Amino acid sequence: MFILNSHQIAAADQATINSNNISSIDLMEHAAKQCFNWLHNQLQNQNIKIHVFCGIGNNGGDGLVIARYLYENGYNITCYIVNFSEKRTKEFLVNYNRLKEIGKWPTIINSENDFPEVAFEDIVIDTIFGNGLTRSPEGFTKELINYLNSIKAFTLAIDLPSGLFTDTSVIDKETVLKASHVLTFQTPKLAFLLPENSDFFETWEVLDIGLDSNFIKSLNPTLNYTIKSEILQLYKPRKKWSHKGTFGHALIIGGSFGKIGAVTLATKAALKIGSGLVSAYLPKCGYPVLQIAVPEAMVEVDNDTSLEYFNFKTNATVIGIGPGMGTVEKTANGFERFIKENKLPLVIDADAINLLSQNKSLLNFLPKNTVLTPHPKELERLIGTWKNDFERLEKTTDFSKKHDLIMVIKGAHTVIIDSTSKYFNSTGNPALATAGSGDVLTGIITGLIAQGYEPINAAIFGVYLHGKTADIAISETSYETFTASSILKYLPNALLDLFNKDDNLIENNKSDI
Ligand SMILES: NC(=O)C1=CN([C@@H]2O[C@H](COP(=O)(O)OP(=O)(O)OC[C@H]3O[C@@H](n4cnc5c(N)ncnc54)[C@H](O)[C@@H]3O)[C@@H](O)[C@H]2O)[C@@H](O)CC1
Ligand SMILES: Nc1ncnc2c1ncn2[C@@H]1O[C@H](COP(=O)(O)OP(=O)(O)O)[C@@H](O)[C@H]1O
Ligand SMILES: [K+]
């Protein structure tokens, strides 16, 4: 699913109005009605006080429509106009009059003296600013945002929490309304996927308001949020006459004394995801461990306690390298020789990324479309620091372009970056914040490439499945007792779930009031 930037969204609104013969008033009515339906469905006519705070643009217009429906359905509402400017939009004015016509006059807020009493048990609807925000809120609008934040009532933000920019960094955290839930229109917003904004909302979901999909496609958006229906298209069904050779040979290289588990987990994962053959290359001390833990794998060994020679004979399709490998000097030297001679597709993780950071000239020897899977600390060692999460994405894109690499930045919304696009993952939860889960991911991606998946697709697909295991497991395991081995246990469920025609997953983390 595409993620649009603020200009693209405004253009898509306009294109829909032009091509679908729908007026902007009707589009607003339709969008805001969906927000009302959502809330009505949650509240089921409960008598809770609802405060609707409207700005003077079209986000405020949405608020006026929502207020009208709430009022007509007997809810206990008060509607306020946050009067920060005289420049009302046409759609705002039409809906302002419609609300007055049914006898509900909004209260105007001109200064701090006009702030209403809001209680913790009340509901706040935030339609002060949406996609039209151009600068940080100031004056009494900023004070209002702070006042509402201090109450901590359930706050439903429409489109965006007011003060949050769609695609640039927030400068002053005191200017953003903290939403309990966001109902956003048509596409996820980049701002929702970046850790620096985590204070500004708890959960969000996308409402499809029917913007022109052909127009959206014609914009060639470079940002994506990968959902199940798209992942299913990547899946390669198996043919009847296929044999183990059809599904490639994954070689996992890594391990050092005390960290044999990392290479073991990656090896298991490469096997479990369906690689035809899997081999591991690790220090001698890990031989019995690996043979016992993964009897299906073949094993070759290097020096006693850490890798040094890298002189394996395995004729692999793809190599996943790094888990538990360590960075001692002899490993670093052997790694350098290996990288300079290697011609096979690579997935590079953990200490192998750290060794590349120590010796950046090696980047020139990596095969095109090598997949790197850094967590943010490993990324920083590789590309340097960044001012904010938006800059981090841009720096990583530049790095990916420069070296022809596929970058997988791991986190709550892992993002896969190549020279043209960014794919944000939609699955996963904090159960995955556990030792060894990254090693399993390396094995999964390597095992998918072995089977013939293009590296970019292997990264997108692998990250999705990895996260999905935790989403499926969570009701049975709890967050705390889920371990890296649980990813392997639930991998079959994650794969099978692709064929469940339940939802299209355009929503994320639905919440209850
Ligand atoms: N037909 C449409 O265009 C639709 C628009 N929709 C709503 O329209 C919203 C966008 O509306 P607008 O473009 O009117 O913008 P907003 O309502 O987000 O912002 C209102 C106005 O405030 C001004 N402004 C920006 N930052 C400010 C600041 N810090 N201090 C004071 N003023 C500031 C801007 O010039 C803008 O005109 C979306 O978020 C969505 O909620 C939806 O109703 C769907 C349909
Ligand atoms: N809060 C979270 N939500 C979703 N996924 C997470 C979260 N925390 C961690 N993960 C995932 O868990 C994995 C952790 O990898 P990594 O940091 O390399 O761990 P390790 O080194 O222990 O293997 C990544 O795939 C990451 O995206
Ligand atoms: K808003």
Coordinates of C-alpha atoms and ligand atoms in Angstrom, one line a residue:
M1 CA 0.0 0.0 0.0
F2 CA 1.4 3.4 -1.0
I3 CA 2.3 6.0 1.6
L4 CA 1.8 9.5 0.2
N5 CA 3.4 12.7 1.3
S6 CA 1.4 15.8 2.1
H7 CA 1.5 17.2 -1.4
Q8 CA 0.6 13.9 -3.0
I9 CA -2.4 13.6 -0.7
A10 CA -3.6 17.1 -1.5
A11 CA -3.2 16.3 -5.2
A12 CA -5.1 13.0 -4.8
D13 CA -7.9 14.8 -3.1
Q14 CA -8.1 17.3 -6.0
A15 CA -7.8 14.6 -8.7
T16 CA -10.6 12.6 -7.1
I17 CA -12.8 15.7 -7.0
N18 CA -12.0 16.3 -10.7
S19 CA -12.3 12.8 -12.1
N20 CA -15.0 11.3 -10.0
N21 CA -17.4 14.2 -10.2
I22 CA -17.6 14.4 -6.5
S23 CA -17.6 17.8 -4.8
S24 CA -15.1 18.6 -2.1
I25 CA -18.0 19.0 0.3
D26 CA -19.3 15.5 -0.5
L27 CA -15.8 14.1 -0.1
M28 CA -15.4 15.7 3.3
E29 CA -18.9 14.4 4.2
H30 CA -18.0 10.9 3.2
A31 CA -14.6 10.9 5.0
A32 CA -16.0 12.4 8.2
K33 CA -19.0 10.2 8.2
Q34 CA -16.6 7.2 8.3
C35 CA -15.0 8.7 11.4
F36 CA -18.4 9.2 13.0
N37 CA -19.3 5.5 12.2
W38 CA -16.1 4.4 13.8
L39 CA -16.8 6.3 17.0
H40 CA -20.4 5.4 17.1
N41 CA -19.5 1.7 16.7
Q42 CA -17.2 2.0 19.7
L43 CA -19.5 4.1 21.9
Q44 CA -22.9 2.5 21.1
N45 CA -24.7 5.6 22.4
Q46 CA -23.0 5.7 25.8
N47 CA -23.5 9.0 27.5
I48 CA -19.9 10.3 27.5
K49 CA -19.1 13.9 27.1
I50 CA -17.4 14.6 23.8
H51 CA -15.5 17.7 23.0
V52 CA -14.8 18.4 19.3
F53 CA -12.0 20.9 18.7
C54 CA -12.0 22.2 15.1
G55 CA -9.5 24.3 13.3
I56 CA -10.5 26.6 10.5
G57 CA -9.3 24.5 7.5
N58 CA -10.6 21.3 6.1
N59 CA -9.5 19.3 9.1
G60 CA -11.7 21.5 11.1
G61 CA -14.4 20.9 8.4
D62 CA -14.2 17.2 9.2
G63 CA -14.7 18.0 12.8
L64 CA -17.8 20.0 12.1
V65 CA -19.3 17.1 10.1
I66 CA -18.4 14.6 12.9
A67 CA -20.0 17.0 15.5
R68 CA -23.1 17.2 13.4
Y69 CA -23.5 13.4 13.2
L70 CA -22.8 13.0 16.9
Y71 CA -25.3 15.7 17.8
E72 CA -28.0 14.2 15.5
N73 CA -27.4 10.8 17.1
G74 CA -28.0 12.1 20.6
Y75 CA -24.5 12.3 21.9
N76 CA -23.5 14.8 24.5
I77 CA -21.2 17.1 22.5
T78 CA -19.7 20.5 22.6
C79 CA -18.0 21.8 19.4
Y80 CA -15.3 24.5 19.6
I81 CA -13.7 26.6 16.8
V82 CA -10.0 27.2 17.5
N83 CA -9.9 30.6 16.0
F84 CA -6.2 30.9 15.1
S85 CA -6.8 32.5 11.7
E86 CA -9.5 34.3 9.7
K87 CA -8.8 32.2 6.6
R88 CA -11.7 29.7 6.8
T89 CA -12.0 27.3 3.9
K90 CA -15.1 27.0 1.8
E91 CA -15.8 23.5 3.1
F92 CA -15.3 24.7 6.7
L93 CA -17.8 27.4 6.2
V94 CA -20.4 25.2 4.6
N95 CA -20.2 22.7 7.5
Y96 CA -20.1 25.5 10.1
N97 CA -23.5 26.7 8.8
R98 CA -24.9 23.2 8.6
L99 CA -24.1 22.7 12.2
K100 CA -25.7 26.0 13.2
E101 CA -28.7 25.2 11.1
I102 CA -29.5 22.1 13.2
G103 CA -29.3 24.2 16.3
K104 CA -25.8 23.4 17.5
W105 CA -23.7 26.6 17.7
P106 CA -19.9 26.0 18.1
T107 CA -18.1 27.9 20.8
I108 CA -15.3 30.1 19.6
I109 CA -11.9 29.9 21.3
N110 CA -9.9 33.1 20.9
S111 CA -7.6 32.9 23.8
E112 CA -6.6 30.9 26.8
N113 CA -9.5 32.4 28.7
D114 CA -11.9 30.5 26.5
F115 CA -10.4 27.0 27.2
P116 CA -13.3 24.8 28.4
E117 CA -13.3 22.3 31.3
V118 CA -12.4 18.9 30.0
A119 CA -12.4 15.9 32.3
F120 CA -10.2 12.8 32.2
E121 CA -13.4 10.7 31.5
D122 CA -14.4 12.8 28.5
I123 CA -13.5 12.2 24.9
V124 CA -11.6 14.7 22.9
I125 CA -11.8 14.8 19.1
D126 CA -8.9 16.6 17.5
T127 CA -9.6 18.3 14.2
I128 CA -7.4 21.4 14.7
F129 CA -4.8 20.7 12.1
G130 CA -4.4 17.9 9.6
N131 CA -2.4 17.6 6.4
G132 CA -2.3 21.3 5.9
L133 CA 0.0 22.1 8.8
T134 CA 2.9 24.2 7.5
R135 CA 4.6 25.4 10.6
S136 CA 4.5 24.6 14.3
P137 CA 1.4 25.8 16.2
E138 CA 2.0 28.8 18.4
G139 CA 0.3 31.2 20.8
F140 CA -3.0 30.0 22.4
T141 CA -3.2 27.1 19.9
K142 CA 0.0 25.7 21.3
E143 CA -1.3 26.3 24.8
L144 CA -4.6 24.5 24.0
I145 CA -2.6 21.5 22.8
N146 CA -0.6 21.5 26.0
Y147 CA -3.8 21.9 28.1
L148 CA -5.5 19.0 26.3
N149 CA -2.4 16.8 26.7
S150 CA -2.3 17.5 30.4
I151 CA -5.8 16.1 30.8
K152 CA -5.0 12.7 29.3
A153 CA -8.6 12.1 28.2
F154 CA -9.1 9.6 25.3
T155 CA -8.2 11.7 22.3
L156 CA -9.3 10.7 18.8
A157 CA -7.2 12.6 16.2
I158 CA -8.6 12.9 12.7
D159 CA -6.1 12.4 9.9
L160 CA -3.1 13.4 12.1
P161 CA -2.5 14.4 15.7
S162 CA -2.6 18.2 15.4
G163 CA 0.9 19.6 15.2
L164 CA 2.4 16.5 13.7
F165 CA 3.9 17.0 10.3
T166 CA 3.2 14.3 7.7
D167 CA 6.7 14.1 6.4
T168 CA 9.1 16.3 8.3
S169 CA 10.4 16.3 11.8
V170 CA 8.7 17.9 14.8
I171 CA 10.9 20.7 16.1
D172 CA 9.1 21.5 19.4
K173 CA 7.5 18.5 21.1
E174 CA 5.2 20.8 23.1
T175 CA 3.3 21.7 20.0
V176 CA 1.9 18.3 19.2
L177 CA -1.4 16.9 20.5
K178 CA -1.0 13.4 21.9
A179 CA -3.6 11.1 20.4
S180 CA -4.9 7.9 21.8
H181 CA -5.9 6.8 18.4
V182 CA -5.7 8.3 14.9
L183 CA -8.1 7.8 12.1
T184 CA -6.1 8.7 9.1
F185 CA -7.4 9.1 5.5
Q186 CA -6.5 6.8 2.6
T187 CA -2.8 6.0 3.3
P188 CA -0.6 5.6 6.3
K189 CA 1.5 8.7 7.0
L190 CA 5.3 8.4 7.1
A191 CA 5.2 10.2 10.5
F192 CA 3.4 7.2 12.0
L193 CA 6.2 4.8 11.2
L194 CA 9.2 6.6 12.8
P195 CA 10.3 6.1 16.4
E196 CA 10.9 9.8 17.0
N197 CA 7.1 10.3 16.9
S198 CA 6.2 7.5 19.3
D199 CA 5.0 10.0 22.0
F200 CA 2.3 11.5 19.8
F201 CA -0.1 8.6 19.3
E202 CA -0.7 5.2 20.6
T203 CA -2.5 3.5 17.7
W204 CA -3.7 4.5 14.3
E205 CA -5.7 3.1 11.4
V206 CA -6.4 4.0 7.8
L207 CA -9.8 4.8 6.5
D208 CA -10.2 4.2 2.8
I209 CA -12.1 7.3 1.6
G210 CA -12.0 6.3 -2.0
L211 CA -9.4 8.6 -3.4
D212 CA -8.7 8.0 -7.1
S213 CA -6.4 4.9 -7.1
N214 CA -5.3 5.3 -10.7
F215 CA -4.2 8.8 -10.0
I216 CA -2.3 7.7 -6.9
K217 CA -0.5 5.0 -8.9
S218 CA 0.4 7.6 -11.5
L219 CA 2.3 9.5 -8.9
N220 CA 4.7 6.6 -8.6
P221 CA 5.0 6.9 -4.9
T222 CA 8.3 5.7 -3.5
L223 CA 7.1 4.9 0.0
N224 CA 5.2 1.7 0.7
Y225 CA 3.5 0.0 3.7
T226 CA 3.5 -3.7 3.0
I227 CA 0.3 -5.5 3.6
K228 CA -0.8 -9.1 3.3
S229 CA -2.3 -8.9 -0.1
E230 CA 0.9 -7.6 -1.5
I231 CA 3.0 -10.1 0.3
L232 CA 0.9 -12.9 -1.1
Q233 CA 1.8 -11.8 -4.6
L234 CA 5.5 -12.3 -3.8
Y235 CA 4.9 -15.9 -2.7
K236 CA 6.3 -18.6 -5.1
P237 CA 4.1 -21.7 -5.1
R238 CA 6.0 -25.0 -5.3
K239 CA 5.6 -27.1 -8.5
K240 CA 4.9 -30.8 -8.3
W241 CA 8.2 -32.0 -9.9
S242 CA 10.4 -29.8 -7.9
H243 CA 13.2 -31.4 -5.8
K244 CA 15.5 -30.1 -3.1
G245 CA 17.9 -28.7 -5.7
T246 CA 15.1 -26.5 -6.9
F247 CA 15.1 -24.6 -3.6
G248 CA 18.8 -23.8 -3.4
H249 CA 21.5 -24.1 -0.9
A250 CA 21.8 -21.6 1.9
L251 CA 25.2 -21.3 3.7
I252 CA 25.2 -19.6 7.1
I253 CA 28.6 -18.3 8.3
G254 CA 29.1 -17.1 11.8
G255 CA 29.6 -18.0 15.4
S256 CA 32.4 -17.7 17.9
F257 CA 33.0 -19.3 21.3
G258 CA 30.0 -18.3 23.5
K259 CA 27.9 -17.2 20.5
I260 CA 27.3 -20.5 18.7
G261 CA 23.6 -20.0 19.3
A262 CA 23.4 -17.1 16.9
V263 CA 24.6 -19.1 13.9
T264 CA 22.5 -22.1 15.1
L265 CA 19.3 -20.0 15.0
A266 CA 20.1 -18.5 11.6
T267 CA 20.8 -22.0 10.2
K268 CA 17.5 -23.4 11.6
A269 CA 15.6 -20.4 10.1
A270 CA 17.1 -20.9 6.7
L271 CA 16.0 -24.5 6.8
K272 CA 12.6 -23.8 8.2
I273 CA 11.7 -21.2 5.6
G274 CA 12.3 -23.8 2.9
S275 CA 15.8 -23.7 1.6
G276 CA 16.5 -27.0 -0.2
L277 CA 19.9 -27.5 1.5
V278 CA 21.4 -25.7 4.4
S279 CA 25.0 -25.7 5.5
A280 CA 26.7 -23.9 8.4
Y281 CA 30.3 -22.8 8.6
L282 CA 31.5 -22.0 12.1
P283 CA 34.3 -22.4 14.6
K284 CA 35.2 -26.0 15.5
C285 CA 33.9 -25.6 19.1
G286 CA 30.4 -25.2 17.7
Y287 CA 30.4 -28.4 15.6
P288 CA 28.6 -30.7 18.0
V289 CA 26.1 -28.1 19.1
L290 CA 25.1 -27.3 15.5
Q291 CA 24.9 -31.0 14.4
I292 CA 22.7 -31.9 17.4
A293 CA 20.5 -28.8 17.2
V294 CA 20.0 -28.9 13.4
P295 CA 20.5 -32.5 12.2
E296 CA 19.2 -31.5 8.7
A297 CA 22.1 -29.1 8.2
M298 CA 25.6 -29.9 6.9
V299 CA 28.5 -28.4 8.8
E300 CA 32.0 -27.3 7.9
V301 CA 34.4 -25.9 10.5
D302 CA 37.1 -23.2 10.8
N303 CA 39.6 -22.6 13.6
D304 CA 38.8 -23.6 17.2
T305 CA 37.0 -20.7 18.8
S306 CA 36.6 -18.0 16.1
L307 CA 36.5 -17.8 12.3
E308 CA 39.9 -17.2 10.7
Y309 CA 40.3 -19.1 7.4
F310 CA 36.9 -18.9 5.7
N311 CA 38.0 -21.8 3.5
F312 CA 34.7 -23.7 3.2
K313 CA 34.0 -26.0 0.3
T314 CA 30.2 -25.7 0.2
N315 CA 28.9 -24.7 -3.2
A316 CA 26.1 -22.5 -2.0
T317 CA 23.4 -20.4 -3.8
V318 CA 23.6 -17.6 -1.2
I319 CA 25.5 -16.9 2.0
G320 CA 24.2 -15.3 5.1
I321 CA 27.0 -14.0 7.2
G322 CA 27.6 -12.4 10.6
P323 CA 25.5 -13.8 13.5
G324 CA 27.7 -14.3 16.5
M325 CA 30.8 -14.0 14.4
G326 CA 32.8 -11.6 16.6
T327 CA 35.2 -9.0 15.4
V328 CA 38.6 -10.2 16.6
E329 CA 41.5 -9.4 14.4
K330 CA 42.0 -12.8 12.8
T331 CA 38.2 -12.9 12.0
A332 CA 38.4 -9.4 10.5
N333 CA 41.4 -10.4 8.3
G334 CA 39.7 -13.6 7.1
F335 CA 36.4 -11.7 6.5
E336 CA 38.3 -9.2 4.4
R337 CA 39.8 -12.0 2.2
F338 CA 36.4 -13.7 2.0
I339 CA 34.6 -10.5 0.9
K340 CA 37.3 -9.7 -1.8
E341 CA 37.0 -13.2 -3.3
N342 CA 33.2 -13.8 -2.9
K343 CA 30.9 -13.7 -5.9
L344 CA 27.8 -15.2 -4.3
P345 CA 24.7 -13.2 -3.2
L346 CA 25.1 -12.1 0.4
V347 CA 23.0 -11.3 3.4
I348 CA 25.1 -9.4 5.9
D349 CA 24.2 -9.1 9.6
A350 CA 25.5 -8.2 13.0
D351 CA 29.3 -8.4 13.4
A352 CA 29.8 -8.7 9.6
I353 CA 28.2 -5.3 9.4
N354 CA 30.4 -4.0 12.2
L355 CA 33.5 -5.3 10.3
L356 CA 32.3 -3.5 7.1
S357 CA 32.0 -0.3 9.2
Q358 CA 35.6 -0.7 10.4
N359 CA 36.8 -1.3 6.8
K360 CA 34.5 0.6 4.5
S361 CA 36.6 0.0 1.4
L362 CA 35.2 -3.6 1.5
L363 CA 31.8 -2.1 0.5
N364 CA 33.1 -1.9 -3.1
F365 CA 33.5 -5.6 -3.2
L366 CA 29.9 -6.5 -2.3
P367 CA 27.8 -8.0 -5.0
K368 CA 25.0 -5.8 -6.3
N369 CA 21.8 -6.2 -4.2
T370 CA 23.6 -7.5 -1.2
V371 CA 21.1 -7.4 1.7
L372 CA 22.4 -5.7 5.0
T373 CA 20.2 -6.0 8.1
P374 CA 21.5 -3.5 10.6
H375 CA 19.7 -2.4 13.8
P376 CA 20.0 1.4 14.3
K377 CA 23.3 1.1 16.3
E378 CA 24.9 -1.0 13.5
L379 CA 23.5 1.4 10.9
E380 CA 25.1 4.4 12.7
R381 CA 28.5 2.7 12.7
L382 CA 28.1 2.2 9.0
I383 CA 26.6 5.6 7.8
G384 CA 27.3 7.9 10.7
T385 CA 24.8 9.9 12.8
W386 CA 21.6 11.6 11.7
K387 CA 19.7 14.6 13.0
N388 CA 16.3 12.9 12.9
D389 CA 14.5 9.8 11.6
F390 CA 13.6 11.5 8.3
E391 CA 17.3 12.2 7.7
R392 CA 18.2 8.7 8.7
L393 CA 16.0 7.4 5.9
E394 CA 17.5 9.8 3.3
K395 CA 21.1 9.0 4.4
T396 CA 20.3 5.3 4.2
T397 CA 18.8 5.7 0.7
D398 CA 21.9 7.6 -0.4
F399 CA 24.1 4.8 1.0
S400 CA 22.0 2.1 -0.7
K401 CA 22.2 4.0 -4.1
K402 CA 26.0 4.6 -3.8
H403 CA 26.8 0.9 -3.1
D404 CA 23.9 -0.8 -4.8
L405 CA 22.7 -2.4 -1.6
I406 CA 19.4 -3.4 0.0
M407 CA 19.2 -2.0 3.5
V408 CA 16.9 -3.5 6.1
I409 CA 16.7 -1.1 9.1
K410 CA 15.3 -3.2 11.9
G411 CA 12.9 -1.8 14.5
A412 CA 9.2 -1.6 15.3
H413 CA 8.5 -0.8 11.7
T414 CA 11.4 -2.3 10.0
V415 CA 12.0 -0.6 6.7
I416 CA 13.6 -2.1 3.6
I417 CA 15.4 0.5 1.4
D418 CA 16.8 0.1 -2.1
S419 CA 17.9 2.8 -4.5
T420 CA 14.3 3.7 -5.5
S421 CA 11.8 2.7 -2.8
K422 CA 11.2 2.3 0.9
Y423 CA 9.0 -0.5 2.2
F424 CA 7.8 -0.2 5.8
N425 CA 6.7 -3.5 7.4
S426 CA 3.3 -3.8 8.9
T427 CA 3.8 -6.8 11.2
G428 CA 5.5 -7.5 14.5
N429 CA 5.3 -6.4 18.1
P430 CA 7.6 -5.9 21.1
A431 CA 7.7 -9.7 21.7
L432 CA 10.4 -9.6 19.0
A433 CA 12.6 -7.5 21.2
T434 CA 14.4 -10.6 22.4
A435 CA 17.9 -12.0 22.0
G436 CA 18.5 -13.8 18.7
S437 CA 15.4 -12.6 16.8
G438 CA 17.7 -10.7 14.4
D439 CA 19.7 -13.9 13.8
V440 CA 16.5 -15.7 12.8
L441 CA 15.6 -12.9 10.4
T442 CA 19.0 -13.3 8.7
G443 CA 18.4 -17.0 8.2
I444 CA 14.9 -16.4 6.9
I445 CA 16.0 -13.9 4.3
T446 CA 19.0 -16.1 3.3
G447 CA 16.7 -19.1 2.9
L448 CA 14.3 -17.2 0.7
I449 CA 17.1 -16.0 -1.6
A450 CA 18.3 -19.6 -1.8
Q451 CA 14.8 -20.5 -3.2
G452 CA 15.0 -18.0 -5.9
Y453 CA 13.3 -14.9 -4.4
E454 CA 14.9 -11.7 -5.6
P455 CA 16.9 -10.2 -2.7
I456 CA 14.5 -7.2 -2.4
N457 CA 11.5 -9.5 -2.3
A458 CA 13.2 -11.9 0.1
A459 CA 13.9 -9.0 2.4
I460 CA 10.3 -7.6 2.2
F461 CA 8.7 -11.1 2.5
G462 CA 11.1 -12.3 5.2
V463 CA 10.6 -9.3 7.4
Y464 CA 6.8 -9.6 7.0
L465 CA 6.7 -13.3 8.0
H466 CA 9.2 -12.7 10.9
G467 CA 6.9 -10.1 12.4
K468 CA 3.7 -12.1 11.6
T469 CA 5.0 -15.0 13.8
A470 CA 4.9 -12.6 16.8
D471 CA 1.5 -11.2 15.9
I472 CA 0.0 -14.7 15.7
A473 CA 1.8 -16.1 18.7
I474 CA 1.1 -13.3 21.1
S475 CA -2.3 -14.5 22.3
E476 CA -0.8 -17.9 23.2
T477 CA 2.7 -16.9 24.4
S478 CA 2.5 -13.4 25.9
Y479 CA 5.1 -10.8 25.0
E480 CA 7.5 -11.9 27.7
T481 CA 7.7 -15.6 27.0
F482 CA 8.1 -15.3 23.3
T483 CA 11.8 -16.1 22.3
A484 CA 13.7 -16.2 19.1
S485 CA 12.9 -20.0 18.9
S486 CA 9.2 -19.0 19.0
I487 CA 9.7 -17.3 15.7
L488 CA 10.6 -20.6 14.2
K489 CA 7.8 -22.4 15.9
Y490 CA 5.2 -19.9 14.5
L491 CA 6.7 -19.6 11.0
P492 CA 4.3 -22.2 9.6
N493 CA 1.3 -20.2 11.0
A494 CA 2.7 -17.0 9.5
L495 CA 3.0 -18.6 6.1
L496 CA -0.4 -20.3 6.2
D497 CA -2.0 -17.0 7.3
L498 CA -1.1 -15.5 3.9
F499 CA -3.9 -17.7 2.5
N500 CA -6.5 -16.7 5.0
K501 CA -8.8 -14.2 3.2
D502 CA -9.7 -12.4 6.4
D503 CA -8.8 -8.8 6.1
N504 CA -6.7 -6.6 3.9
L505 CA -4.8 -5.2 6.8
I506 CA -5.2 -1.6 6.0
E507 CA -5.5 -0.9 9.7
N508 CA -3.0 -1.2 12.5
N509 CA -3.5 -1.9 16.1
K510 CA -7.2 -1.2 16.5
S511 CA -8.0 0.1 20.0
D512 CA -11.0 0.0 22.2
I513 CA -12.2 3.0 24.1
Ligands
LIG1 N1 -11.5 17.5 0.0 C1 -10.5 17.5 0.7 O1 -9.5 18.1 0.4 C2 -10.5 16.6 1.9 C3 -9.8 17.1 3.0 N2 -9.9 16.5 4.2 C4 -9.3 17.1 5.4 O2 -8.6 18.2 5.1 C5 -7.4 18.3 5.8 C6 -6.5 19.3 5.2 O3 -7.1 20.5 5.2 P1 -6.4 21.9 5.0 O4 -5.5 21.8 3.8 O5 -7.5 22.9 5.0 O6 -5.4 22.1 6.2 P2 -5.6 22.0 7.8 O7 -7.0 21.9 8.2 O8 -4.8 20.8 8.2 O9 -5.0 23.3 8.3 C7 -5.7 24.5 8.3 C8 -5.0 25.8 7.8 O10 -4.1 26.2 8.8 C9 -3.0 26.9 8.2 N3 -1.9 26.6 9.1 C10 -0.9 25.6 8.9 N4 -0.1 25.6 10.0 C11 -0.5 26.5 10.8 C12 0.0 27.0 12.0 N5 1.0 26.5 12.7 N6 -0.7 28.0 12.6 C13 -1.8 28.6 12.1 N7 -2.2 28.2 10.9 C14 -1.6 27.2 10.3 C15 -2.8 26.3 6.8 O11 -2.6 27.4 6.0 C16 -4.2 25.6 6.5 O12 -4.9 26.3 5.5 C17 -7.0 16.9 5.9 O13 -6.1 16.6 7.0 C18 -8.3 16.2 6.1 O14 -8.6 16.2 7.5 C19 -10.8 15.4 4.4 O15 -12.0 16.0 4.6 C20 -10.9 14.6 3.1 C21 -11.3 15.4 1.9
LIG2 N1 9.1 -3.3 19.4 C1 9.3 -4.1 18.3 N2 8.3 -4.3 17.4 C2 8.5 -5.1 16.3 N3 9.6 -5.7 16.0 C3 10.6 -5.6 16.8 C4 10.5 -4.8 18.0 N4 11.7 -4.8 18.6 C5 12.6 -5.6 17.9 N5 11.9 -6.1 16.8 C6 12.5 -6.9 15.7 O1 13.3 -7.9 16.3 C7 14.5 -8.1 15.6 C8 15.7 -7.7 16.5 O2 16.9 -7.9 15.8 P1 18.3 -7.5 16.5 O3 18.3 -6.2 17.1 O4 19.3 -7.8 15.5 O5 18.4 -8.6 17.7 P2 19.4 -9.7 18.0 O6 20.8 -9.1 17.8 O7 19.1 -10.0 19.4 O8 19.1 -10.8 17.1 C9 14.4 -7.2 14.4 O9 13.9 -7.9 13.3 C10 13.4 -6.1 14.8 O10 12.7 -5.5 13.8
K3 K -6.1 16.5 13.7

